[in-house]
């Protein structure tokens, strides 16, 4: 079978009819994410990886203005000609821009102006969306891309806000306890206040996945990013996968066994980082003078929940844990094959819309013969380089810069997280980060 020539599906009238409401919902969700913040919180940039929330709100708006309105709305006047310089992210084909490291210097324009910019663009987009059936099919494709682009920035908003607030010495929470929708039962399942050594790795079970020649990549109707194509065949040997994510309790055993002090578990680059950065635990973990383990979460510092999936791990830490546990990380092909084999679906997962803003423990009565948490909670590091699929070709123009130019020196993560919007994810979705990055909700699942 030749998978290489599967085209993008044509724009269906039903899709076009649904897009105006979806546009409004996605745009409102971005604003809602920033709503708990003070205006001052939206300006700072404590790390090169993190962008100020105000910048995210403006950049996503610039994307609509540049990709859709300037192209498909005759006579459209840009809101402010200087915004292209301020809010272009990385598109060389769209001109010069503020250095990424300087996004936190943008005290102007004020947040209120950015909200006015959003309203201006939304008004013009509403008119454009009403004309969508008359426009070339490329317009509909770009609207879908724009929605997914804004949803990607919603995940970044959630993780960047967490990082920004965590680095403030006051360590304010993003939400109050009352605002969190997480059930007290789930939190109570794994709270620990003291060092604990009785948490057993055997709590996870191993599930077999048959080997074979499998088709990998986006094979359904509907949107996908170009990096999920072309569909192609891979040979996968039989393997086993753990039925759940590695938990904080599991990872604490690694720490208590001296995992951060023993070079033999680490890749060379990871061991260098451990020593240079003084890493002794995952990002957001801390230990009080009395030995209590804490973690910065959506409501601020809280006791470490041993039953919750371990998150904010670099690839190096995930791999070192796997080495210590006598296992390995899955490849991205194995992950996708397993997700299909076990019938994983986004429905019911812990996504951005769940409102937990943190990975959740597996219920105590979860079936050990089923594979859990494949979609939602934490991105899962794979031991696969983020390379183009065979036959991949970059699009012409700015869209060729969207994914293709990042296909080197990064690793693929699969499955989405508690910060991913539910309508954004697919089983074939390929996320990618450098091996040292820890500020996303990145965790792991063992394979062997
Ligand atoms: Fe962007």
Coordinates of C-alpha atoms and ligand atoms in Angstrom, one line a residue:
X1 CA 0.0 0.0 0.0
X2 CA 1.3 3.5 -0.9
X3 CA 0.7 5.8 2.1
X4 CA 3.0 8.5 0.8
X5 CA 0.5 10.3 -1.3
X6 CA -2.5 10.7 1.1
X7 CA -3.7 14.3 0.6
X8 CA -5.1 16.7 3.2
X9 CA -8.9 16.2 3.2
X10 CA -10.8 19.0 1.3
X11 CA -12.5 21.6 3.3
X12 CA -16.0 20.3 4.1
X13 CA -19.0 22.7 4.3
X14 CA -19.8 21.3 7.8
X15 CA -16.3 22.2 8.9
X16 CA -16.6 25.8 7.5
X17 CA -19.9 26.2 9.3
X18 CA -18.4 25.1 12.6
X19 CA -15.3 27.3 12.4
X20 CA -16.8 30.7 13.6
X21 CA -18.0 29.3 16.9
X22 CA -14.8 27.3 17.3
X23 CA -12.8 30.5 16.7
X24 CA -14.7 32.4 19.3
X25 CA -14.3 29.6 21.9
X26 CA -10.5 29.2 21.2
X27 CA -9.9 33.0 21.4
X28 CA -11.9 33.2 24.7
X29 CA -9.9 30.4 26.2
X30 CA -6.7 32.3 25.7
X31 CA -8.1 35.3 27.5
X32 CA -9.5 33.1 30.3
X33 CA -6.1 31.6 31.0
X34 CA -4.6 35.0 31.7
X35 CA -7.6 36.2 33.7
X36 CA -6.2 35.1 37.1
X37 CA -3.1 37.1 36.6
X38 CA -2.2 40.7 37.6
X39 CA -1.1 42.9 34.7
X40 CA 2.5 42.8 36.0
X41 CA 2.5 39.0 35.8
X42 CA 2.0 39.2 32.1
X43 CA 5.1 41.1 31.3
X44 CA 8.1 39.2 32.8
X45 CA 10.3 36.6 31.2
X46 CA 12.3 34.7 33.8
X47 CA 13.8 32.3 31.2
X48 CA 14.6 32.2 27.5
X49 CA 12.1 29.4 27.1
X50 CA 9.3 31.3 28.7
X51 CA 7.4 34.1 26.9
X52 CA 5.4 36.7 28.8
X53 CA 1.7 36.0 28.8
X54 CA 1.0 39.4 27.2
X55 CA 3.3 38.5 24.4
X56 CA 1.4 35.2 23.8
X57 CA -1.9 37.1 23.6
X58 CA -0.5 39.6 21.1
X59 CA 1.5 37.0 19.0
X60 CA -1.4 34.7 18.4
X61 CA -3.4 37.8 17.3
X62 CA -0.6 38.9 15.0
X63 CA -0.7 35.3 13.5
X64 CA -4.4 35.8 12.5
X65 CA -3.7 39.3 11.2
X66 CA -0.7 38.2 9.1
X67 CA -1.7 34.8 7.8
X68 CA -5.5 35.4 7.2
X69 CA -6.6 39.1 7.3
X70 CA -3.7 40.6 5.3
X71 CA -4.1 37.8 2.7
X72 CA -7.9 37.3 2.4
X73 CA -9.5 40.5 3.7
X74 CA -9.2 43.1 0.9
X75 CA -8.6 46.6 2.3
X76 CA -7.7 45.3 5.8
X77 CA -5.6 47.9 7.7
X78 CA -3.3 46.4 10.3
X79 CA -4.0 47.5 13.9
X80 CA -0.5 48.9 14.4
X81 CA 2.3 48.6 11.8
X82 CA 4.9 48.2 14.6
X83 CA 3.3 45.1 16.0
X84 CA 4.8 42.9 13.3
X85 CA 8.2 43.7 14.7
X86 CA 7.1 43.2 18.3
X87 CA 5.1 40.1 17.9
X88 CA 6.6 38.0 15.1
X89 CA 8.0 34.9 16.8
X90 CA 10.5 33.2 14.5
X91 CA 9.4 33.7 10.9
X92 CA 12.4 34.9 8.9
X93 CA 10.2 35.2 5.9
X94 CA 8.1 37.8 7.7
X95 CA 10.9 40.2 8.6
X96 CA 12.9 41.2 11.6
X97 CA 11.6 41.1 15.1
X98 CA 12.3 41.5 18.8
X99 CA 14.9 39.0 20.0
X100 CA 13.4 36.1 21.8
X101 CA 15.4 37.0 24.9
X102 CA 14.0 40.5 25.0
X103 CA 10.3 39.7 25.0
X104 CA 10.3 40.5 28.8
X105 CA 11.4 44.1 28.1
X106 CA 8.1 44.9 26.3
X107 CA 6.5 47.0 29.1
X108 CA 4.7 48.7 26.2
X109 CA 2.2 48.3 24.7
X110 CA 0.2 47.9 27.9
X111 CA -1.9 44.8 28.4
X112 CA -5.1 46.9 27.8
X113 CA -3.8 47.7 24.2
X114 CA -3.2 44.1 23.5
X115 CA -6.8 43.3 24.5
X116 CA -7.9 46.1 22.1
X117 CA -5.7 44.5 19.4
X118 CA -7.4 41.2 20.0
X119 CA -10.9 42.7 19.8
X120 CA -10.0 44.5 16.5
X121 CA -8.7 41.4 14.9
X122 CA -11.6 39.3 16.2
X123 CA -14.1 41.7 14.6
X124 CA -12.4 41.5 11.2
X125 CA -12.0 37.7 11.6
X126 CA -15.7 37.3 12.2
X127 CA -16.3 39.0 8.9
X128 CA -13.7 36.8 7.1
X129 CA -15.1 33.6 8.6
X130 CA -18.6 34.6 7.3
X131 CA -17.1 34.7 3.8
X132 CA -15.2 31.5 4.1
X133 CA -17.2 29.4 1.6
X134 CA -16.4 32.0 -1.1
X135 CA -12.7 32.0 -0.3
X136 CA -10.0 29.6 -1.7
X137 CA -9.7 26.4 0.3
X138 CA -6.3 27.6 1.5
X139 CA -8.2 30.1 3.7
X140 CA -10.1 27.3 5.6
X141 CA -6.9 25.4 6.0
X142 CA -5.2 28.5 7.5
X143 CA -8.1 29.1 9.8
X144 CA -7.7 25.6 11.1
X145 CA -4.0 26.1 11.4
X146 CA -4.5 29.4 13.2
X147 CA -6.8 27.7 15.8
X148 CA -4.3 25.0 16.5
X149 CA -1.5 27.5 16.6
X150 CA -3.5 29.5 19.3
X151 CA -4.1 26.3 21.2
X152 CA -0.4 25.5 21.2
X153 CA 0.1 28.9 22.7
X154 CA -2.5 28.1 25.3
X155 CA -0.4 25.2 26.5
X156 CA 2.6 27.5 26.6
X157 CA 0.5 30.1 28.5
X158 CA -0.3 27.5 31.1
X159 CA 3.3 26.3 31.5
X160 CA 4.9 29.7 31.2
X161 CA 2.5 31.2 33.8
X162 CA 3.5 28.4 36.1
X163 CA 7.2 29.1 35.6
X164 CA 6.8 32.9 36.0
X165 CA 4.8 32.6 39.3
X166 CA 7.1 29.9 40.6
X167 CA 10.2 32.1 40.2
X168 CA 8.7 34.9 42.2
X169 CA 10.0 34.7 45.8
X170 CA 6.4 35.0 47.0
X171 CA 5.6 31.8 45.0
X172 CA 2.0 32.8 44.5
X173 CA -0.4 30.2 43.2
X174 CA -2.1 30.5 39.9
X175 CA -5.4 29.5 41.4
X176 CA -6.9 29.3 44.9
X177 CA -7.8 26.0 46.3
X178 CA -11.4 26.9 45.8
X179 CA -10.8 27.6 42.1
X180 CA -9.3 24.2 41.5
X181 CA -11.7 21.6 40.4
X182 CA -9.6 18.7 41.5
X183 CA -11.5 16.4 43.9
X184 CA -10.1 16.2 47.4
X185 CA -10.2 12.4 47.1
X186 CA -7.8 12.4 44.3
X187 CA -5.4 14.7 46.1
X188 CA -5.7 12.7 49.3
X189 CA -4.8 9.5 47.5
X190 CA -1.1 10.3 47.4
X191 CA -0.2 13.2 49.7
X192 CA 2.9 12.7 51.6
X193 CA 4.6 15.0 54.1
X194 CA 7.7 12.9 55.0
X195 CA 10.3 10.9 53.2
X196 CA 8.7 7.6 52.2
X197 CA 10.3 4.5 51.0
X198 CA 7.3 2.2 50.9
X199 CA 6.1 3.1 47.5
X200 CA 6.5 0.1 45.3
X201 CA 7.5 0.1 41.7
X202 CA 5.5 -3.1 41.2
X203 CA 2.3 -1.0 41.3
X204 CA 2.7 -0.6 37.6
X205 CA 2.0 -3.6 35.3
X206 CA 3.7 -4.6 32.0
X207 CA 1.5 -5.0 28.9
X208 CA 2.6 -6.8 25.8
X209 CA 2.3 -5.2 22.3
X210 CA 2.7 -7.5 19.3
X211 CA 5.4 -6.8 16.8
X212 CA 4.7 -6.2 13.1
X213 CA 4.8 -3.8 10.2
X214 CA 2.6 -0.8 11.2
X215 CA 1.4 2.3 9.4
X216 CA 2.6 5.4 11.4
X217 CA 1.2 8.9 10.9
X218 CA -2.1 10.8 10.5
X219 CA -4.5 8.4 8.8
X220 CA -7.9 9.9 9.6
X221 CA -10.1 12.7 8.3
X222 CA -9.5 16.2 9.7
X223 CA -6.6 18.4 10.6
X224 CA -3.0 17.4 11.3
X225 CA 0.2 19.2 11.3
X226 CA 2.5 18.6 8.4
X227 CA 5.0 16.8 10.7
X228 CA 2.5 13.9 11.1
X229 CA 2.7 13.1 7.4
X230 CA 3.4 11.3 5.2
X231 CA 2.0 8.0 6.6
X232 CA 4.6 5.4 6.3
X233 CA 5.4 1.9 7.4
X234 CA 7.7 0.9 10.3
X235 CA 8.9 -2.4 11.5
X236 CA 8.3 -2.8 15.3
X237 CA 9.6 -5.7 17.3
X238 CA 7.4 -7.1 20.1
X239 CA 7.8 -5.1 23.3
X240 CA 6.2 -4.3 26.6
X241 CA 4.9 -1.0 27.9
X242 CA 4.0 -0.1 31.5
X243 CA 0.3 0.5 32.0
X244 CA 0.7 3.9 33.6
X245 CA 3.0 6.9 33.8
X246 CA 5.9 6.8 36.2
X247 CA 4.7 8.5 39.4
X248 CA 6.3 11.0 41.9
X249 CA 6.6 8.1 44.3
X250 CA 8.5 6.0 41.7
X251 CA 10.8 8.9 41.0
X252 CA 11.4 9.6 44.7
X253 CA 12.8 6.1 45.0
X254 CA 15.3 7.0 42.3
X255 CA 16.3 10.1 44.2
X256 CA 16.6 8.2 47.5
X257 CA 18.7 5.5 45.8
X258 CA 21.2 8.3 44.9
X259 CA 20.1 8.4 41.2
X260 CA 21.3 12.0 40.8
X261 CA 24.7 11.2 42.2
X262 CA 25.5 8.1 40.1
X263 CA 26.9 8.8 36.7
X264 CA 26.3 5.3 35.4
X265 CA 22.6 6.0 34.9
X266 CA 23.1 9.2 32.9
X267 CA 23.9 10.1 29.3
X268 CA 27.1 12.2 29.2
X269 CA 25.3 15.5 28.4
X270 CA 22.8 14.8 31.2
X271 CA 25.5 14.1 33.8
X272 CA 27.2 17.4 32.8
X273 CA 23.9 19.2 33.3
X274 CA 23.3 17.5 36.7
X275 CA 26.7 18.8 37.9
X276 CA 26.5 22.3 36.2
X277 CA 23.0 23.0 37.3
X278 CA 23.1 21.2 40.6
X279 CA 20.0 19.1 39.7
X280 CA 19.0 16.9 42.6
X281 CA 15.2 16.6 41.8
X282 CA 12.7 17.4 39.2
X283 CA 11.8 21.1 38.5
X284 CA 9.3 22.5 41.1
X285 CA 10.3 20.0 43.8
X286 CA 11.8 21.1 47.1
X287 CA 12.5 19.7 50.5
X288 CA 12.1 21.5 53.8
X289 CA 14.7 21.4 56.6
X290 CA 12.5 18.8 58.2
X291 CA 12.8 16.6 55.1
X292 CA 9.3 17.2 53.8
X293 CA 8.9 16.9 50.1
X294 CA 7.0 19.7 48.4
X295 CA 6.2 20.7 44.9
X296 CA 5.1 24.0 43.3
X297 CA 1.7 23.4 41.7
X298 CA -1.3 25.4 40.6
X299 CA -2.1 26.6 44.1
X300 CA 1.5 27.3 45.1
X301 CA 3.7 25.0 47.2
X302 CA 2.0 21.9 48.4
X303 CA 3.0 18.5 49.8
X304 CA 4.3 16.2 47.1
X305 CA 1.6 13.8 45.8
X306 CA 3.3 10.4 45.5
X307 CA 0.6 8.9 43.4
X308 CA 0.5 11.7 40.7
X309 CA 2.6 11.2 37.6
X310 CA 6.1 12.6 37.7
X311 CA 6.3 15.7 35.5
X312 CA 8.7 18.6 34.6
X313 CA 11.5 16.1 33.8
X314 CA 14.1 16.6 31.2
X315 CA 14.7 13.8 28.7
X316 CA 18.0 13.2 30.6
X317 CA 16.2 12.6 33.9
X318 CA 13.5 10.5 32.2
X319 CA 16.2 8.3 30.6
X320 CA 18.3 8.1 33.8
X321 CA 15.2 6.9 35.7
X322 CA 14.6 4.3 33.0
X323 CA 18.2 3.1 33.2
X324 CA 18.0 2.8 36.9
X325 CA 14.7 0.9 36.7
X326 CA 16.2 -1.6 34.3
X327 CA 14.0 -0.5 31.4
X328 CA 14.0 2.1 28.6
X329 CA 11.9 4.8 27.0
X330 CA 9.7 3.8 24.1
X331 CA 10.4 5.0 20.6
X332 CA 7.7 7.2 19.1
X333 CA 6.7 4.4 16.7
X334 CA 6.2 2.1 19.6
X335 CA 4.2 4.7 21.5
X336 CA 1.9 5.2 18.5
X337 CA 1.5 1.5 17.9
X338 CA 0.7 0.9 21.5
X339 CA -1.8 3.8 21.6
X340 CA -3.7 2.2 18.7
X341 CA -3.3 -1.3 20.1
X342 CA -4.9 -0.2 23.4
X343 CA -7.6 2.0 21.8
X344 CA -6.4 5.2 23.4
X345 CA -8.8 8.1 22.9
X346 CA -8.7 11.7 24.1
X347 CA -12.2 11.5 25.6
X348 CA -12.2 11.7 29.4
X349 CA -8.5 12.6 29.6
X350 CA -7.0 15.2 31.9
X351 CA -6.7 18.2 29.5
X352 CA -6.5 21.9 29.9
X353 CA -10.2 22.2 30.0
X354 CA -10.3 19.8 33.0
X355 CA -9.1 22.8 35.0
X356 CA -6.6 20.7 37.2
X357 CA -3.5 22.3 35.7
X358 CA -1.6 19.3 37.0
X359 CA -1.3 15.5 36.2
X360 CA -3.7 13.5 38.3
X361 CA -3.1 10.2 40.1
X362 CA -4.6 7.1 38.6
X363 CA -7.7 6.0 40.5
X364 CA -6.9 3.2 43.0
X365 CA -9.4 0.9 41.2
X366 CA -7.8 1.4 37.8
X367 CA -7.7 -1.9 35.8
X368 CA -4.1 -3.2 35.8
X369 CA -4.7 -5.0 32.5
X370 CA -5.6 -1.8 30.7
X371 CA -3.2 0.9 29.5
X372 CA -3.9 4.2 31.3
X373 CA -2.9 7.9 30.9
X374 CA -1.6 7.5 27.3
X375 CA -3.5 10.7 26.3
X376 CA -3.5 13.6 28.7
X377 CA -1.7 14.3 32.1
X378 CA 1.9 14.3 30.9
X379 CA 3.8 14.4 27.6
X380 CA 5.8 11.3 27.4
X381 CA 9.4 11.5 26.4
X382 CA 10.3 9.0 23.6
X383 CA 13.8 7.9 22.6
X384 CA 13.1 9.2 19.0
X385 CA 14.8 12.1 17.3
X386 CA 12.4 14.7 15.9
X387 CA 13.2 14.1 12.3
X388 CA 11.0 14.4 9.2
X389 CA 9.0 11.4 8.3
X390 CA 10.2 9.8 5.0
X391 CA 9.0 11.9 2.1
X392 CA 8.2 15.0 4.2
X393 CA 8.5 18.2 2.3
X394 CA 8.4 21.7 3.8
X395 CA 5.6 24.0 2.6
X396 CA 6.6 27.0 0.6
X397 CA 6.5 30.4 2.4
X398 CA 6.1 31.2 6.1
X399 CA 4.3 27.9 6.8
X400 CA 7.4 26.1 5.8
X401 CA 8.9 27.6 9.0
X402 CA 6.1 26.3 11.2
X403 CA 7.5 22.8 11.9
X404 CA 10.1 21.8 9.4
X405 CA 13.0 24.1 10.4
X406 CA 13.0 22.6 14.0
X407 CA 13.7 19.0 12.9
X408 CA 17.1 18.7 14.4
X409 CA 18.6 18.1 17.9
X410 CA 15.2 17.6 19.6
X411 CA 13.3 14.6 20.9
X412 CA 9.7 13.6 20.2
X413 CA 7.1 13.6 23.0
X414 CA 3.7 12.0 22.7
X415 CA 0.3 12.0 24.3
X416 CA -0.5 15.6 25.3
X417 CA -0.7 16.9 28.9
X418 CA -3.0 18.6 31.4
X419 CA -2.1 21.8 29.7
X420 CA -3.1 20.7 26.2
X421 CA -6.5 21.7 24.9
X422 CA -8.6 18.5 24.2
X423 CA -9.6 19.5 20.7
X424 CA -6.0 20.1 19.8
X425 CA -4.6 16.6 20.4
X426 CA -4.4 13.5 18.2
X427 CA -2.9 10.1 18.7
X428 CA -0.4 10.9 15.9
X429 CA 0.6 14.4 17.4
X430 CA 4.4 14.9 17.6
X431 CA 5.6 17.4 20.2
X432 CA 9.3 18.1 20.4
X433 CA 11.7 19.7 22.8
X434 CA 15.4 19.8 23.5
X435 CA 16.6 17.1 25.9
X436 CA 17.3 19.6 28.7
X437 CA 13.9 21.2 28.8
X438 CA 11.8 20.8 32.0
X439 CA 9.2 23.5 32.1
X440 CA 6.6 21.6 30.2
X441 CA 4.5 18.9 31.7
X442 CA 6.9 16.2 30.6
X443 CA 6.9 12.8 32.2
X444 CA 7.6 9.2 31.1
X445 CA 6.4 5.7 30.8
X446 CA 8.7 2.7 30.8
X447 CA 9.2 0.2 27.9
X448 CA 11.2 -3.0 27.7
Ligands
LIG1 FE1 3.5 30.9 17.5

